Coordinates of C-alpha atoms and ligand atoms in Angstrom, one line a residue:
M28 CA -0.2 0.1 0.1
S29 CA 2.9 2.6 -1.1
K30 CA 0.4 4.8 -2.5
V31 CA -0.8 8.0 -2.4
L32 CA -4.2 9.7 -3.1
I33 CA -4.3 13.6 -3.4
I34 CA -8.0 14.3 -3.4
Y35 CA -9.2 17.6 -4.2
Y36 CA -12.1 19.9 -5.4
S37 CA -11.7 22.9 -7.7
R38 CA -14.0 25.3 -9.7
T39 CA -11.6 27.9 -11.1
G40 CA -8.4 25.9 -10.9
N41 CA -6.1 27.4 -8.0
T42 CA -6.9 24.3 -5.6
K43 CA -6.2 21.9 -8.5
A44 CA -2.7 23.7 -9.4
M45 CA -2.0 23.1 -5.4
A46 CA -2.9 19.6 -5.8
Q47 CA -0.6 18.9 -8.9
A48 CA 2.3 20.9 -7.1
V49 CA 2.0 18.1 -3.6
E50 CA 1.8 15.2 -6.7
E51 CA 5.1 16.6 -7.7
G52 CA 6.5 16.3 -3.9
V53 CA 4.9 12.7 -3.5
K54 CA 6.4 11.6 -6.7
F55 CA 10.0 12.9 -6.0
E56 CA 10.0 11.0 -2.6
G57 CA 9.5 8.1 -5.1
L58 CA 6.3 6.7 -4.1
D59 CA 3.4 6.0 -6.3
V60 CA 0.8 8.9 -6.0
Q61 CA -2.5 9.9 -7.9
C62 CA -4.0 12.9 -8.0
K63 CA -8.2 13.1 -8.0
D64 CA -10.8 15.9 -8.5
V65 CA -13.0 15.2 -5.8
K66 CA -15.7 13.6 -8.6
D67 CA -13.6 10.8 -9.2
V68 CA -13.3 9.5 -5.7
S69 CA -15.6 7.2 -3.6
P70 CA -15.1 6.2 -0.2
K71 CA -14.1 2.7 -0.8
D72 CA -11.1 4.3 -2.5
L73 CA -9.9 5.5 0.4
L74 CA -9.2 1.9 1.5
D75 CA -6.1 1.3 -1.0
Y76 CA -4.0 4.2 0.0
G77 CA -1.2 4.9 3.1
G78 CA -1.8 8.2 2.5
I79 CA -4.8 10.9 1.5
I80 CA -4.0 14.3 1.2
V81 CA -7.2 16.3 0.7
G82 CA -7.6 20.1 -0.8
S83 CA -10.2 23.0 -0.9
P84 CA -11.3 26.3 -2.0
T85 CA -12.1 28.1 0.9
Y86 CA -16.2 28.5 0.5
Y87 CA -17.7 30.3 3.8
G88 CA -14.5 29.5 5.7
T89 CA -14.9 26.1 5.6
M90 CA -13.8 23.0 3.1
A91 CA -16.6 22.8 0.0
A92 CA -19.6 21.2 0.2
Q93 CA -18.0 18.3 -2.4
I94 CA -15.0 17.7 -0.4
K95 CA -17.1 17.5 3.0
L96 CA -19.7 15.0 1.3
L97 CA -17.6 12.5 1.0
L98 CA -15.8 12.7 4.2
D99 CA -19.3 12.1 5.7
E100 CA -19.5 9.3 3.1
S101 CA -15.9 8.0 4.7
V102 CA -18.0 6.9 7.7
K103 CA -18.8 3.8 6.0
Y104 CA -15.0 3.1 6.6
H105 CA -14.9 4.6 9.4
G106 CA -12.0 2.9 11.8
K107 CA -10.3 1.2 9.0
L108 CA -8.5 4.7 8.0
A109 CA -6.6 4.4 11.3
G110 CA -2.9 5.2 10.8
K111 CA -2.8 6.4 7.1
V112 CA -0.7 9.9 6.9
G113 CA -3.2 12.4 6.2
G114 CA -3.1 16.5 4.8
A115 CA -4.3 19.1 4.3
F116 CA -4.0 22.6 2.1
S117 CA -6.9 25.2 0.7
S118 CA -6.6 27.7 -1.6
S119 CA -9.2 31.2 -0.1
G120 CA -10.1 34.2 -2.1
I121 CA -8.4 36.3 0.3
L122 CA -6.2 37.0 3.0
G123 CA -7.8 36.5 6.2
G124 CA -10.6 34.8 3.9
G125 CA -10.6 31.5 6.1
N126 CA -8.0 29.3 4.4
E127 CA -6.3 28.1 7.4
T128 CA -9.4 27.2 9.6
T129 CA -10.5 25.4 5.9
V130 CA -7.4 23.2 6.4
L131 CA -7.7 22.8 10.5
D132 CA -11.4 21.2 9.5
I133 CA -10.1 19.1 7.1
L134 CA -7.2 17.3 9.4
K135 CA -9.8 17.4 11.8
A136 CA -11.8 14.7 10.3
L137 CA -8.7 12.9 9.0
L138 CA -8.1 13.0 12.6
V139 CA -11.1 12.0 13.7
H140 CA -10.4 8.8 11.1
G141 CA -7.4 8.0 13.3
M142 CA -5.2 9.5 10.8
I143 CA -1.6 10.8 11.4
I144 CA -0.9 14.4 10.9
Q145 CA 2.6 16.0 11.2
G146 CA 2.5 19.6 11.0
S147 CA 5.5 21.9 10.2
P148 CA 7.4 24.1 12.4
M149 CA 9.0 26.4 9.9
G150 CA 6.4 26.7 6.5
P151 CA 3.1 26.9 7.1
H152 CA 2.1 24.8 10.1
Y153 CA -1.0 23.4 9.4
G154 CA -1.2 23.1 5.7
P155 CA -0.1 25.0 2.2
V156 CA -2.5 27.7 1.5
S157 CA -2.9 30.1 -1.2
I158 CA -5.0 33.6 -2.0
G159 CA -6.3 32.9 -5.6
K160 CA -3.5 31.2 -8.0
P161 CA -0.5 29.7 -6.1
D162 CA 2.5 31.6 -6.7
A163 CA 6.0 30.0 -7.1
G164 CA 5.7 30.3 -3.2
N165 CA 2.9 28.6 -2.2
R166 CA 3.9 25.5 -4.8
N167 CA 7.0 25.2 -3.3
Q168 CA 4.8 24.7 0.7
C169 CA 2.8 22.1 -2.1
V170 CA 5.7 20.1 -3.6
N171 CA 7.1 20.0 0.6
L172 CA 3.8 19.1 1.7
G173 CA 3.6 16.5 -0.8
K174 CA 7.6 15.4 0.4
S175 CA 6.5 15.1 4.0
V176 CA 3.8 12.5 4.0
A177 CA 5.7 10.8 1.9
Q178 CA 8.5 11.0 4.0
L179 CA 6.2 9.7 7.2
F180 CA 4.7 6.9 5.1
K181 CA 8.2 5.5 4.5
R182 CA 9.5 6.1 8.4
L183 CA 5.9 4.2 9.2
A184 CA 5.8 1.6 6.5
Ligands
FMN227 C1 -19.4 30.1 -2.7 C2 -17.8 30.1 -2.6 C3 -17.3 30.9 -1.0 C4 -16.4 31.1 -1.1 N1 -16.2 31.5 0.3 C5 -15.1 31.9 0.5 C6 -14.9 32.6 1.7 O1 -15.2 32.5 2.7 N2 -13.1 33.1 1.9 C7 -12.3 33.3 1.3 O2 -11.2 34.0 1.4 N3 -12.6 33.3 -0.4 C8 -13.9 32.4 -0.9 N4 -13.9 32.2 -1.8 C9 -13.0 32.1 -3.0 C10 -12.2 30.8 -3.2 O3 -12.2 30.7 -2.3 C11 -11.4 31.1 -4.1 O4 -11.3 31.6 -5.2 C12 -10.8 30.0 -4.5 O5 -8.9 30.3 -4.8 C13 -11.1 29.1 -5.4 O6 -10.5 27.7 -5.6 P1 -10.6 27.0 -6.8 O7 -9.8 27.7 -8.0 O8 -9.5 25.6 -6.8 O9 -11.9 27.0 -7.2 C14 -15.2 31.5 -2.2 C15 -15.9 31.4 -3.5 C16 -16.9 30.8 -3.7 C17 -17.7 30.3 -4.7

């Protein structure tokens, strides 16, 4: 199960661009990775991956309904995702628009599943965020998230 799944919802491409940078980071660490639009992910798919990273635009200070729906439907596998490595990222419209609370909301759901989350002491503490289209710095933070999830997975494996 040396696979990482990156799930994103993106209406105008910003979160998708972040997801692609996260994918780059996982690949750099030599793990199999799939990057999927949430519409192509079923709750059962979550069982097949050792790492699950979720990205959402910030909608009203939290995740988009499409992402929340997948998480709610994942209750079917409650207890079965424990020990998997997780991460989250978000794109918002403005500074202070709730991107960090969105990341934390996603991470809370992953923690409820018993997943393992590593914070970051130096970079964005909870996970990468961007205002609109990710710039080079945001992209780099996303690559680093992919790397750190993959590294933790390898250490635990
Ligand atoms: C329904 C809706 C709600 C939004 N709510 C917020 C918000 O609470 N705070 C914020 O900063 N941006 C908000 N935005 C802006 C998006 O988070 C922002 O445009 C984001 O970059 C879109 O990501 P995407 O290109 O992946 O779709 C909202 C946009 C929509 C469509």
